[in-house]
PDB file of C-alpha atoms and ligand atoms in Angstrom:
ATOM      1  CA  MET I  15      71.336  93.642 126.491  1.00  0.00           C
ATOM      2  CA  ASN I  16      71.522  94.611 122.843  1.00  0.00           C
ATOM      3  CA  GLY I  17      68.674  93.085 120.916  1.00  0.00           C
ATOM      4  CA  LEU I  18      69.378  91.022 117.835  1.00  0.00           C
ATOM      5  CA  ASP I  19      68.182  92.318 114.504  1.00  0.00           C
ATOM      6  CA  PRO I  20      65.707  89.734 113.183  1.00  0.00           C
ATOM      7  CA  ARG I  21      66.505  90.808 109.624  1.00  0.00           C
ATOM      8  CA  ALA I  22      70.239  90.180 109.973  1.00  0.00           C
ATOM      9  CA  PRO I  23      71.310  87.328 107.682  1.00  0.00           C
ATOM     10  CA  LEU I  24      72.810  85.267 110.496  1.00  0.00           C
ATOM     11  CA  VAL I  25      69.879  85.667 112.873  1.00  0.00           C
ATOM     12  CA  LEU I  26      67.220  82.959 112.886  1.00  0.00           C
ATOM     13  CA  ASP I  27      63.708  83.420 114.140  1.00  0.00           C
ATOM     14  CA  THR I  28      62.550  80.295 115.998  1.00  0.00           C
ATOM     15  CA  ARG I  29      58.937  81.331 116.594  1.00  0.00           C
ATOM     16  CA  GLU I  30      57.621  79.270 113.695  1.00  0.00           C
ATOM     17  CA  LEU I  31      59.294  76.251 115.219  1.00  0.00           C
ATOM     18  CA  GLY I  32      57.243  76.474 118.394  1.00  0.00           C
ATOM     19  CA  ARG I  33      58.359  75.069 121.706  1.00  0.00           C
ATOM     20  CA  ARG I  34      56.965  71.566 121.627  1.00  0.00           C
ATOM     21  CA  PRO I  35      59.956  69.257 122.140  1.00  0.00           C
ATOM     22  CA  GLY I  36      60.628  67.287 118.989  1.00  0.00           C
ATOM     23  CA  SER I  37      59.312  69.960 116.673  1.00  0.00           C
ATOM     24  CA  GLN I  38      61.769  70.443 113.781  1.00  0.00           C
ATOM     25  CA  ARG I  39      62.416  72.833 110.952  1.00  0.00           C
ATOM     26  CA  GLN I  40      64.906  72.804 108.097  1.00  0.00           C
ATOM     27  CA  VAL I  41      66.416  76.064 106.983  1.00  0.00           C
ATOM     28  CA  SER I  42      68.618  76.548 103.932  1.00  0.00           C
ATOM     29  CA  ARG I  43      69.898  79.952 103.063  1.00  0.00           C
ATOM     30  CA  THR I  44      72.852  81.653 101.489  1.00  0.00           C
ATOM     31  CA  VAL I  45      74.187  84.600 103.429  1.00  0.00           C
ATOM     32  CA  PRO I  46      76.988  87.105 102.869  1.00  0.00           C
ATOM     33  CA  ALA I  47      80.033  86.298 104.988  1.00  0.00           C
ATOM     34  CA  PRO I  48      80.460  88.558 107.991  1.00  0.00           C
ATOM     35  CA  ALA I  49      83.778  90.346 108.519  1.00  0.00           C
ATOM     36  CA  ASP I  50      86.660  88.332 109.976  1.00  0.00           C
ATOM     37  CA  LEU I  51      85.286  84.922 109.103  1.00  0.00           C
ATOM     38  CA  GLY I  52      88.553  83.042 109.466  1.00  0.00           C
ATOM     39  CA  ILE I  53      92.097  83.881 110.467  1.00  0.00           C
ATOM     40  CA  GLU I  54      94.409  86.576 109.196  1.00  0.00           C
ATOM     41  CA  VAL I  55      96.123  84.427 106.569  1.00  0.00           C
ATOM     42  CA  LEU I  56      93.054  82.448 105.466  1.00  0.00           C
ATOM     43  CA  SER I  57      89.430  83.512 105.556  1.00  0.00           C
ATOM     44  CA  VAL I  58      86.135  83.762 103.741  1.00  0.00           C
ATOM     45  CA  PRO I  59      86.178  87.246 102.201  1.00  0.00           C
ATOM     46  CA  GLU I  60      83.583  89.553 103.713  1.00  0.00           C
ATOM     47  CA  GLY I  61      80.395  89.458 101.656  1.00  0.00           C
ATOM     48  CA  ALA I  62      81.250  86.200  99.857  1.00  0.00           C
ATOM     49  CA  PRO I  63      78.403  83.677  99.816  1.00  0.00           C
ATOM     50  CA  VAL I  64      78.128  81.201 102.678  1.00  0.00           C
ATOM     51  CA  GLU I  65      75.670  78.371 102.128  1.00  0.00           C
ATOM     52  CA  LEU I  66      73.929  77.254 105.272  1.00  0.00           C
ATOM     53  CA  ASP I  67      71.958  74.077 105.804  1.00  0.00           C
ATOM     54  CA  LEU I  68      70.402  74.005 109.218  1.00  0.00           C
ATOM     55  CA  ARG I  69      68.073  71.905 111.269  1.00  0.00           C
ATOM     56  CA  LEU I  70      66.334  73.511 114.214  1.00  0.00           C
ATOM     57  CA  GLU I  71      64.893  71.208 116.805  1.00  0.00           C
ATOM     58  CA  ALA I  72      62.918  72.212 119.873  1.00  0.00           C
ATOM     59  CA  VAL I  73      64.095  70.414 123.003  1.00  0.00           C
ATOM     60  CA  MET I  74      63.120  70.877 126.642  1.00  0.00           C
ATOM     61  CA  GLU I  75      65.646  73.575 127.434  1.00  0.00           C
ATOM     62  CA  GLY I  76      65.733  75.425 124.154  1.00  0.00           C
ATOM     63  CA  VAL I  77      66.510  75.021 120.487  1.00  0.00           C
ATOM     64  CA  LEU I  78      69.158  72.664 119.183  1.00  0.00           C
ATOM     65  CA  VAL I  79      70.772  73.966 116.002  1.00  0.00           C
ATOM     66  CA  THR I  80      72.619  71.436 113.847  1.00  0.00           C
ATOM     67  CA  GLY I  81      74.024  72.440 110.519  1.00  0.00           C
ATOM     68  CA  SER I  82      76.686  72.826 107.946  1.00  0.00           C
ATOM     69  CA  ALA I  83      78.169  75.797 106.172  1.00  0.00           C
ATOM     70  CA  SER I  84      80.161  75.874 102.977  1.00  0.00           C
ATOM     71  CA  ALA I  85      82.133  78.736 101.516  1.00  0.00           C
ATOM     72  CA  ALA I  86      85.285  79.527  99.551  1.00  0.00           C
ATOM     73  CA  LEU I  87      88.413  80.495 101.426  1.00  0.00           C
ATOM     74  CA  GLU I  88      91.061  82.894 100.236  1.00  0.00           C
ATOM     75  CA  GLY I  89      94.459  83.409 101.727  1.00  0.00           C
ATOM     76  CA  GLU I  90      98.119  82.860 101.168  1.00  0.00           C
ATOM     77  CA  CYS I  91     100.722  80.217 101.873  1.00  0.00           C
ATOM     78  CA  VAL I  92     102.667  81.176 104.990  1.00  0.00           C
ATOM     79  CA  ARG I  93     105.896  79.879 103.447  1.00  0.00           C
ATOM     80  CA  CYS I  94     105.850  81.164  99.870  1.00  0.00           C
ATOM     81  CA  LEU I  95     102.964  83.685  99.870  1.00  0.00           C
ATOM     82  CA  GLU I  96     101.308  81.950  96.912  1.00  0.00           C
ATOM     83  CA  PRO I  97      97.562  82.725  96.879  1.00  0.00           C
ATOM     84  CA  ILE I  98      95.417  79.890  98.222  1.00  0.00           C
ATOM     85  CA  ARG I  99      91.805  79.278  97.297  1.00  0.00           C
ATOM     86  CA  GLU I 100      89.970  76.314  98.641  1.00  0.00           C
ATOM     87  CA  ASP I 101      86.482  75.226  99.517  1.00  0.00           C
ATOM     88  CA  LEU I 102      85.566  74.825 103.128  1.00  0.00           C
ATOM     89  CA  GLU I 103      82.722  72.887 104.635  1.00  0.00           C
ATOM     90  CA  VAL I 104      82.149  72.832 108.365  1.00  0.00           C
ATOM     91  CA  THR I 105      79.511  71.301 110.581  1.00  0.00           C
ATOM     92  CA  PHE I 106      78.346  72.530 113.951  1.00  0.00           C
ATOM     93  CA  GLN I 107      75.820  71.894 116.665  1.00  0.00           C
ATOM     94  CA  GLU I 108      74.783  74.130 119.519  1.00  0.00           C
ATOM     95  CA  LEU I 109      72.016  74.276 122.052  1.00  0.00           C
ATOM     96  CA  PHE I 110      70.461  77.703 122.463  1.00  0.00           C
ATOM     97  CA  VAL I 111      68.737  77.870 125.839  1.00  0.00           C
ATOM     98  CA  TYR I 112      65.435  79.725 126.233  1.00  0.00           C
ATOM     99  CA  ASP I 113      66.254  82.981 127.951  1.00  0.00           C
ATOM    100  CA  ASP I 114      62.949  83.227 129.826  1.00  0.00           C
ATOM    101  CA  ILE I 115      63.299  79.743 131.332  1.00  0.00           C
ATOM    102  CA  ARG I 116      66.741  80.560 132.565  1.00  0.00           C
ATOM    103  CA  ASP I 117      65.633  83.824 134.066  1.00  0.00           C
ATOM    104  CA  ALA I 118      62.844  82.028 135.925  1.00  0.00           C
ATOM    105  CA  GLU I 119      65.272  79.473 137.307  1.00  0.00           C
ATOM    106  CA  GLY I 120      67.597  82.216 138.432  1.00  0.00           C
ATOM    107  CA  ALA I 121      70.517  80.378 136.917  1.00  0.00           C
ATOM    108  CA  GLU I 122      73.930  81.904 137.285  1.00  0.00           C
ATOM    109  CA  GLU I 123      75.274  83.875 134.391  1.00  0.00           C
ATOM    110  CA  ASP I 124      77.405  81.618 132.264  1.00  0.00           C
ATOM    111  CA  ASP I 125      79.094  82.993 129.192  1.00  0.00           C
ATOM    112  CA  GLU I 126      79.641  79.492 127.838  1.00  0.00           C
ATOM    113  CA  VAL I 127      75.939  78.913 127.351  1.00  0.00           C
ATOM    114  CA  SER I 128      74.338  80.183 124.165  1.00  0.00           C
ATOM    115  CA  MET I 129      70.999  81.829 124.727  1.00  0.00           C
ATOM    116  CA  LEU I 130      68.015  82.596 122.605  1.00  0.00           C
ATOM    117  CA  GLN I 131      67.189  86.273 122.693  1.00  0.00           C
ATOM    118  CA  ASP I 132      63.482  86.950 122.214  1.00  0.00           C
ATOM    119  CA  ASP I 133      63.190  83.683 120.261  1.00  0.00           C
ATOM    120  CA  LEU I 134      66.080  84.690 117.997  1.00  0.00           C
ATOM    121  CA  VAL I 135      69.255  82.682 117.452  1.00  0.00           C
ATOM    122  CA  ASP I 136      72.491  84.476 116.648  1.00  0.00           C
ATOM    123  CA  LEU I 137      74.424  82.132 114.389  1.00  0.00           C
ATOM    124  CA  GLN I 138      77.411  84.376 113.889  1.00  0.00           C
ATOM    125  CA  PRO I 139      79.567  83.270 116.857  1.00  0.00           C
ATOM    126  CA  LEU I 140      78.760  79.633 116.129  1.00  0.00           C
ATOM    127  CA  LEU I 141      79.701  79.964 112.469  1.00  0.00           C
ATOM    128  CA  ARG I 142      82.885  81.856 113.246  1.00  0.00           C
ATOM    129  CA  ASP I 143      84.054  79.294 115.818  1.00  0.00           C
ATOM    130  CA  ALA I 144      83.348  76.411 113.443  1.00  0.00           C
ATOM    131  CA  VAL I 145      85.261  78.054 110.600  1.00  0.00           C
ATOM    132  CA  VAL I 146      88.252  79.082 112.708  1.00  0.00           C
ATOM    133  CA  LEU I 147      88.516  75.600 114.241  1.00  0.00           C
ATOM    134  CA  ALA I 148      88.515  74.000 110.795  1.00  0.00           C
ATOM    135  CA  LEU I 149      91.351  76.113 109.439  1.00  0.00           C
ATOM    136  CA  PRO I 150      94.962  74.997 109.427  1.00  0.00           C
ATOM    137  CA  PHE I 151      97.047  77.022 111.847  1.00  0.00           C
ATOM    138  CA  GLN I 152      99.610  77.586 109.099  1.00  0.00           C
ATOM    139  CA  PRO I 153      98.012  77.392 105.666  1.00  0.00           C
ATOM    140  CA  LEU I 154     100.271  76.027 102.932  1.00  0.00           C
ATOM    141  CA  CYS I 155      99.901  75.939  99.143  1.00  0.00           C
ATOM    142  CA  GLN I 156     100.995  72.296  99.290  1.00  0.00           C
ATOM    143  CA  ASP I 157     101.896  70.084 102.232  1.00  0.00           C
ATOM    144  CA  ASP I 158     105.596  70.106 101.479  1.00  0.00           C
ATOM    145  CA  CYS I 159     105.910  73.666 100.239  1.00  0.00           C
ATOM    146  CA  PRO I 160     109.650  74.382 100.324  1.00  0.00           C
ATOM    147  CA  GLY I 161     109.080  78.109 100.790  1.00  0.00           C
ATOM    148  CA  LEU I 162     111.248  80.859  99.361  1.00  0.00           C
ATOM    149  CA  CYS I 163     114.961  80.784  98.628  1.00  0.00           C
ATOM    150  CA  THR I 164     116.677  82.588 101.476  1.00  0.00           C
ATOM    151  CA  GLU I 165     119.210  84.084  99.086  1.00  0.00           C
ATOM    152  CA  CYS I 166     117.145  85.360  96.191  1.00  0.00           C
ATOM    153  CA  GLY I 167     113.526  85.024  97.331  1.00  0.00           C
ATOM    154  CA  VAL I 168     112.444  82.857  94.414  1.00  0.00           C
ATOM    155  CA  ARG I 169     109.592  80.421  95.111  1.00  0.00           C
ATOM    156  CA  LEU I 170     111.393  77.099  95.439  1.00  0.00           C
ATOM    157  CA  ALA I 171     108.386  75.047  94.346  1.00  0.00           C
ATOM    158  CA  ASP I 172     108.675  76.758  90.932  1.00  0.00           C
ATOM    159  CA  ASP I 173     112.431  76.306  90.711  1.00  0.00           C
ATOM    160  CA  PRO I 174     113.475  73.463  92.992  1.00  0.00           C
ATOM    161  CA  ASP I 175     116.887  72.881  91.449  1.00  0.00           C
ATOM    162  CA  HIS I 176     118.397  76.311  91.469  1.00  0.00           C
ATOM    163  CA  THR I 177     121.466  76.918  93.576  1.00  0.00           C
ATOM    164  CA  HIS I 178     123.728  79.753  94.505  1.00  0.00           C
ATOM    165  CA  GLU I 179     127.045  77.969  94.468  1.00  0.00           C
ATOM    166  CA  ALA I 180     130.056  79.908  93.305  1.00  0.00           C
ATOM    167  CA  ALA I 181     128.540  81.178  90.066  1.00  0.00           C
ATOM    168  CA  ILE I 182     126.804  84.500  90.430  1.00  0.00           C
ATOM    169  CA  ASP I 183     123.287  84.620  89.113  1.00  0.00           C
ATOM    170  CA  PRO I 184     123.340  86.813  85.940  1.00  0.00           C
ATOM    171  CA  ARG I 185     120.663  89.031  87.428  1.00  0.00           C
ATOM    172  CA  TRP I 186     122.941  89.785  90.353  1.00  0.00           C
ATOM    173  CA  ALA I 187     125.915  90.230  88.077  1.00  0.00           C
ATOM    174  CA  LYS I 188     124.066  93.136  86.445  1.00  0.00           C
ATOM    175  CA  LEU I 189     123.408  94.686  89.814  1.00  0.00           C
ATOM    176  CA  ALA I 190     127.049  94.279  90.733  1.00  0.00           C
ATOM    177  CA  GLU I 191     127.990  96.247  87.599  1.00  0.00           C
ATOM    178  CA  LEU I 192     125.620  99.007  88.565  1.00  0.00           C
ATOM    179  CA  ASP I 193     127.252  99.137  91.951  1.00  0.00           C
ATOM    180  CA  GLN I 194     130.573  99.962  90.418  1.00  0.00           C
ATOM    181  CA  ASP I 195     129.415 103.312  89.142  1.00  0.00           C
ATOM    182  CA  PRO I 196     132.522 105.150  87.929  1.00  0.00           C
ATOM    183  CA  THR I 197     131.273 108.496  89.221  1.00  0.00           C
ATOM    184  CA  ASP I 198     131.360 107.057  92.706  1.00  0.00           C
TER     185      ASP I 198
HETATM  186 ZN1  LIG O 106     103.743  77.657  99.447  1.00  0.00          ZN
HETATM  187 ZN1  LIG O 107     117.749  81.442  95.173  1.00  0.00          ZN
END
């Protein structure tokens, strides 16, 4: 198994917490966002600050991590491609089971269970899942974004009344003139 790097920003060392059930520790830190924190069209840019507020609590089986993370999202509206920036705050809770206890019990391997590794907690998968779950599947600049005009590509939210009836848009009229190049 690959060991966790105790100096990595999203790795927590639980040794100070101890293993007495009920023992608690608060941890607040700001970490640089890891790559791919979000979905393709909306994410926390890599390296942007993520503020973490965490509570670690020793329980019988391991360490319960409860916390919140806040960060700024960047992306674009899936309908009109307008840039989107918004603040995100997510909460999460996960039990990290002591790896040595599990080994002693000979428990079956279960990928669904988060494990401590040498008293270290890897927060990255937990943070990523919480962020991805909180994101809209289809981010929009506004709930009723009308998207782009299918004829000319203009952003309809900026120009809701424009139409393409009969009259030719002057911009297209110019293009039409160019088309009729006499040397053709
Ligand atoms: Zn939009
Ligand atoms: Zn149009």
